[in-house]
mmCIF file of C-alpha atoms in Angstrom:
data_model
loop_
_atom_site.group_PDB
_atom_site.id
_atom_site.type_symbol
_atom_site.label_atom_id
_atom_site.label_comp_id
_atom_site.label_asym_id
_atom_site.label_seq_id
_atom_site.Cartn_x
_atom_site.Cartn_y
_atom_site.Cartn_z
ATOM 1 C CA MET A 65 -10.824 -20.987 -2.684
ATOM 2 C CA SER A 66 -12.760 -21.816 -5.846
ATOM 3 C CA ASP A 67 -12.487 -18.304 -7.283
ATOM 4 C CA ILE A 68 -8.958 -17.977 -8.686
ATOM 5 C CA LYS A 69 -9.090 -14.165 -8.729
ATOM 6 C CA GLU A 70 -10.062 -14.148 -5.058
ATOM 7 C CA TYR A 71 -7.169 -16.503 -4.372
ATOM 8 C CA ILE A 72 -4.746 -14.203 -6.217
ATOM 9 C CA ASP A 73 -6.022 -11.174 -4.258
ATOM 10 C CA SER A 74 -5.737 -12.955 -0.903
ATOM 11 C CA GLY A 75 -2.001 -12.309 -0.456
ATOM 12 C CA VAL A 76 -1.069 -15.996 -0.308
ATOM 13 C CA LEU A 77 0.954 -15.792 -3.546
ATOM 14 C CA GLU A 78 3.087 -13.033 -2.033
ATOM 15 C CA MET A 79 3.714 -15.279 0.965
ATOM 16 C CA TYR A 80 4.616 -18.117 -1.410
ATOM 17 C CA VAL A 81 7.168 -15.986 -3.278
ATOM 18 C CA LEU A 82 8.625 -14.728 0.014
ATOM 19 C CA GLY A 83 8.938 -18.322 1.219
ATOM 20 C CA ILE A 84 6.650 -17.901 4.226
ATOM 21 C CA ALA A 85 3.629 -19.848 2.991
ATOM 22 C CA SER A 86 2.816 -23.047 4.856
ATOM 23 C CA GLU A 87 3.936 -26.341 3.354
ATOM 24 C CA GLU A 88 0.324 -27.187 2.523
ATOM 25 C CA GLU A 89 -0.227 -23.813 0.822
ATOM 26 C CA ALA A 90 3.035 -24.145 -1.137
ATOM 27 C CA GLU A 91 2.035 -27.571 -2.446
ATOM 28 C CA HIS A 92 -1.411 -26.272 -3.434
ATOM 29 C CA ILE A 93 0.074 -23.277 -5.256
ATOM 30 C CA ALA A 94 2.531 -25.548 -7.094
ATOM 31 C CA GLN A 95 -0.462 -27.455 -8.473
ATOM 32 C CA LEU A 96 -2.344 -24.249 -9.343
ATOM 33 C CA ARG A 97 0.663 -22.992 -11.314
ATOM 34 C CA LEU A 98 0.338 -25.977 -13.609
ATOM 35 C CA SER A 99 -3.383 -25.657 -14.269
ATOM 36 C CA HIS A 100 -4.006 -21.891 -14.095
ATOM 37 C CA PRO A 101 -1.836 -19.618 -16.286
ATOM 38 C CA GLU A 102 -3.102 -16.550 -14.451
ATOM 39 C CA VAL A 103 -1.601 -17.852 -11.207
ATOM 40 C CA GLU A 104 1.739 -18.471 -12.914
ATOM 41 C CA GLU A 105 1.626 -14.962 -14.407
ATOM 42 C CA GLU A 106 0.830 -13.350 -11.051
ATOM 43 C CA ILE A 107 3.755 -15.168 -9.415
ATOM 44 C CA ARG A 108 6.043 -13.927 -12.204
ATOM 45 C CA LEU A 109 4.873 -10.338 -11.657
ATOM 46 C CA ILE A 110 5.386 -10.601 -7.892
ATOM 47 C CA GLU A 111 8.910 -11.958 -8.401
ATOM 48 C CA GLU A 112 9.744 -9.162 -10.835
ATOM 49 C CA SER A 113 8.381 -6.526 -8.448
ATOM 50 C CA LEU A 114 10.444 -7.871 -5.552
ATOM 51 C CA GLU A 115 13.557 -8.042 -7.724
ATOM 52 C CA ALA A 116 13.064 -4.465 -8.926
ATOM 53 C CA PHE A 117 12.538 -3.285 -5.353
ATOM 54 C CA ALA A 118 15.675 -5.123 -4.199
ATOM 55 C CA LEU A 119 17.772 -3.569 -6.976
ATOM 56 C CA ALA A 120 16.447 -0.104 -6.206
ATOM 57 C CA SER A 121 17.115 -0.611 -2.512
ATOM 58 C CA THR A 122 20.790 -1.453 -3.131
ATOM 59 C CA GLN A 123 21.314 1.965 -4.686
ATOM 60 C CA GLN A 124 19.777 4.571 -2.392
ATOM 61 C CA PRO A 125 16.509 3.549 -0.789
ATOM 62 C CA PRO A 126 14.124 6.431 -0.022
ATOM 63 C CA ILE A 127 13.097 6.971 3.574
ATOM 64 C CA THR A 128 9.680 5.579 2.663
ATOM 65 C CA ALA A 129 11.125 2.162 1.703
ATOM 66 C CA LYS A 130 11.518 0.651 5.177
ATOM 67 C CA PRO A 131 8.139 1.621 6.712
ATOM 68 C CA PHE A 132 6.190 0.527 3.649
ATOM 69 C CA THR A 133 8.127 -2.726 3.254
ATOM 70 C CA LEU A 134 7.394 -3.493 6.911
ATOM 71 C CA ALA A 135 3.743 -2.576 6.319
ATOM 72 C CA ILE A 136 3.485 -5.056 3.443
ATOM 73 C CA ILE A 137 5.119 -7.806 5.524
ATOM 74 C CA ASN A 138 2.761 -7.026 8.405
ATOM 75 C CA TYR A 139 -0.243 -7.232 6.056
ATOM 76 C CA ILE A 140 0.893 -10.610 4.721
ATOM 77 C CA GLU A 141 1.360 -11.891 8.283
ATOM 78 C CA ARG A 142 -2.145 -10.686 9.209
ATOM 79 C CA LEU A 143 -3.613 -12.532 6.223
ATOM 80 C CA GLN A 144 -1.644 -15.615 7.172
ATOM 81 C CA ALA A 145 -3.078 -15.371 10.691
ATOM 82 C CA GLY A 146 -6.623 -15.396 9.313
ATOM 83 C CA GLU A 147 -7.529 -11.780 8.563
ATOM 84 C CA THR A 148 -10.041 -11.594 5.721
ATOM 85 C CA PRO A 149 -8.726 -9.697 2.662
ATOM 86 C CA SER A 150 -10.563 -6.433 2.117
ATOM 87 C CA ASN A 151 -10.984 -3.982 -0.745
ATOM 88 C CA PRO A 152 -11.157 -0.380 0.501
ATOM 89 C CA PRO A 153 -12.953 1.978 -1.889
ATOM 90 C CA ILE A 154 -10.989 3.852 -4.514
ATOM 91 C CA ILE A 155 -10.275 7.424 -3.432
ATOM 92 C CA THR A 156 -12.120 10.051 -5.470
ATOM 93 C CA ALA A 157 -12.582 13.805 -5.111
ATOM 94 C CA ALA A 158 -15.777 13.052 -3.146
ATOM 95 C CA SER A 159 -14.188 10.599 -0.680
ATOM 96 C CA LYS A 160 -14.564 11.245 3.052
ATOM 97 C CA PRO A 161 -13.092 9.635 6.184
ATOM 98 C CA SER A 162 -16.332 7.829 7.025
ATOM 99 C CA ASP A 163 -15.872 5.790 3.819
ATOM 100 C CA TYR A 164 -12.974 4.072 5.615
ATOM 101 C CA SER A 165 -14.436 3.861 9.129
ATOM 102 C CA VAL A 166 -14.345 0.046 9.175
ATOM 103 C CA TRP A 167 -10.539 0.300 9.154
ATOM 104 C CA LEU A 168 -10.082 3.574 11.031
ATOM 105 C CA ASP A 169 -12.131 2.238 13.947
ATOM 106 C CA ARG A 170 -9.908 -0.820 14.381
ATOM 107 C CA SER A 171 -8.028 -0.625 17.682
ATOM 108 C CA ASP A 172 -5.027 -2.526 16.289
ATOM 109 C CA LEU A 173 -4.368 -0.156 13.379
ATOM 110 C CA GLN A 174 -2.938 2.731 15.380
ATOM 111 C CA LEU A 175 0.290 4.721 15.379
ATOM 112 C CA PRO A 176 2.839 2.972 17.642
ATOM 113 C CA GLU A 177 4.539 5.080 20.288
ATOM 114 C CA ASP A 178 8.026 4.187 19.041
ATOM 115 C CA TYR A 179 7.523 5.052 15.363
ATOM 116 C CA ASN A 180 10.317 6.966 13.662
ATOM 117 C CA GLY A 181 8.789 9.720 11.561
ATOM 118 C CA MET A 182 6.770 7.547 9.199
ATOM 119 C CA HIS A 183 4.492 4.561 9.722
ATOM 120 C CA ALA A 184 1.926 2.675 7.667
ATOM 121 C CA TRP A 185 -0.669 -0.091 7.945
ATOM 122 C CA VAL A 186 -1.722 -1.721 4.669
ATOM 123 C CA ILE A 187 -5.503 -2.222 4.752
ATOM 124 C CA GLY A 188 -6.094 -3.577 1.261
ATOM 125 C CA HIS A 189 -4.277 -4.890 -1.791
ATOM 126 C CA ASN A 190 -5.518 -6.165 -5.137
ATOM 127 C CA ASP A 191 -4.632 -5.829 -8.815
ATOM 128 C CA GLN A 192 -6.239 -2.377 -8.913
ATOM 129 C CA ALA A 193 -4.876 -0.616 -5.848
ATOM 130 C CA THR A 194 -2.884 -0.818 -2.641
ATOM 131 C CA THR A 195 -4.391 1.158 0.240
ATOM 132 C CA ALA A 196 -2.826 2.052 3.595
ATOM 133 C CA ILE A 197 -3.334 4.211 6.654
ATOM 134 C CA ALA A 198 -0.131 6.268 6.965
ATOM 135 C CA TRP A 199 1.402 8.823 9.295
ATOM 136 C CA ILE A 200 4.154 11.227 8.196
ATOM 137 C CA SER A 201 5.721 13.671 10.650
ATOM 138 C CA ASP A 202 8.190 15.581 8.463
ATOM 139 C CA MET A 203 8.231 14.909 4.723
ATOM 140 C CA ALA A 204 8.082 12.373 1.918
ATOM 141 C CA PRO A 205 11.039 12.850 -0.451
ATOM 142 C CA GLU A 206 10.829 13.730 -4.130
ATOM 143 C CA GLU A 207 9.402 10.878 -6.202
ATOM 144 C CA VAL A 208 7.465 10.135 -9.357
ATOM 145 C CA HIS A 209 5.131 7.247 -10.226
ATOM 146 C CA GLU A 210 5.231 6.544 -13.932
ATOM 147 C CA SER A 211 2.176 4.293 -14.169
ATOM 148 C CA ASP A 212 0.204 4.855 -10.945
ATOM 149 C CA TYR A 213 -1.953 7.525 -9.405
ATOM 150 C CA GLU A 214 -0.975 8.378 -5.833
ATOM 151 C CA LYS A 215 -3.997 9.444 -3.814
ATOM 152 C CA PHE A 216 -4.348 10.878 -0.312
ATOM 153 C CA LEU A 217 -7.333 11.545 1.901
ATOM 154 C CA ILE A 218 -6.136 13.780 4.745
ATOM 155 C CA LEU A 219 -7.462 12.561 8.094
ATOM 156 C CA GLU A 220 -5.442 14.702 10.522
ATOM 157 C CA GLY A 221 -2.863 17.468 10.192
ATOM 158 C CA SER A 222 -1.852 19.277 7.024
ATOM 159 C CA CYS A 223 0.754 19.148 4.271
ATOM 160 C CA ALA A 224 2.134 21.044 1.287
ATOM 161 C CA VAL A 225 2.699 19.310 -2.040
ATOM 162 C CA HIS A 226 5.504 20.711 -4.194
ATOM 163 C CA THR A 227 5.463 20.085 -7.959
ATOM 164 C CA ALA A 228 6.804 21.901 -11.023
ATOM 165 C CA GLN A 229 3.439 23.673 -11.163
ATOM 166 C CA GLY A 230 3.866 25.177 -7.677
ATOM 167 C CA VAL A 231 2.808 24.441 -4.110
ATOM 168 C CA GLN A 232 -0.626 23.279 -2.988
ATOM 169 C CA HIS A 233 -1.761 23.098 0.641
ATOM 170 C CA PHE A 234 -4.029 20.368 1.996
ATOM 171 C CA HIS A 235 -5.838 20.033 5.330
ATOM 172 C CA GLU A 236 -8.100 17.602 7.171
ATOM 173 C CA GLY A 237 -10.832 16.294 4.878
ATOM 174 C CA ASP A 238 -9.045 17.254 1.647
ATOM 175 C CA VAL A 239 -8.333 14.819 -1.174
ATOM 176 C CA LEU A 240 -5.055 14.959 -3.061
ATOM 177 C CA ILE A 241 -4.620 13.093 -6.361
ATOM 178 C CA ILE A 242 -1.187 13.040 -8.018
ATOM 179 C CA GLU A 243 -1.271 11.884 -11.620
ATOM 180 C CA PRO A 244 1.305 9.518 -13.160
ATOM 181 C CA GLY A 245 4.525 11.184 -14.261
ATOM 182 C CA ILE A 246 4.288 14.150 -11.861
ATOM 183 C CA VAL A 247 7.454 14.701 -9.797
ATOM 184 C CA HIS A 248 6.391 15.701 -6.291
ATOM 185 C CA THR A 249 7.590 16.268 -2.739
ATOM 186 C CA ILE A 250 5.337 16.317 0.314
ATOM 187 C CA LYS A 251 6.183 18.417 3.367
ATOM 188 C CA ILE A 252 4.170 18.292 6.587
ATOM 189 C CA THR A 253 2.983 21.724 7.750
ATOM 190 C CA SER A 254 1.159 20.762 10.970
ATOM 191 C CA ASP A 255 2.534 20.331 14.489
ATOM 192 C CA ILE A 256 1.138 16.803 14.550
ATOM 193 C CA PRO A 257 1.879 13.948 12.129
ATOM 194 C CA CYS A 258 -0.204 14.090 8.978
ATOM 195 C CA LYS A 259 -2.455 11.019 9.050
ATOM 196 C CA VAL A 260 -3.807 9.950 5.665
ATOM 197 C CA ILE A 261 -5.481 7.232 3.700
ATOM 198 C CA LEU A 262 -2.781 6.591 1.091
ATOM 199 C CA GLN A 263 -3.560 4.745 -2.109
ATOM 200 C CA ARG A 264 -1.526 3.710 -5.140
ATOM 201 C CA HIS A 265 -4.014 3.182 -7.953
ATOM 202 C CA ALA A 266 -3.215 1.760 -11.376
ATOM 203 C CA ALA A 267 -3.740 4.265 -14.171
#
């Protein structure tokens, strides 16, 4: 790719750091590291993120860790197999499900029958946001994102979001935006899994 930013957003650097890039790709990236400081910097950030995740996981990984790690690996494998990187729109208060129909209509991005309470498909990743289709059947444990917005567009089901300010209830079609620094817990209130567009967006 001639556009270095496009190359960085493609997911190939993540594959390189994970050691699953092809030999040809690895050699190409080794050359790019020498001539493009932004590539070297992105690789450093990826390595630091993976190290931080690994350290956190050795302590007490949240129940969200496994499904979302698998979702990231799956996304990288799809890119490696030829899927074109995409940039889903940023969730706003005016967002609606039809904004994401190109991904929601895909027959391969569905909830598997053997899922265990939580499942996700990453549909886009760049330096601004990571976006996924996610299903949660019970709850997402207490967490806080110091430097990211966490955004949800509810597609099916309903949930209650618990914060220090109280409890808010969300249903199909609603948009939920959790600001950085807000400690929150999400509990599913519907009989069916809550299906959402989930987005982590840099502040």
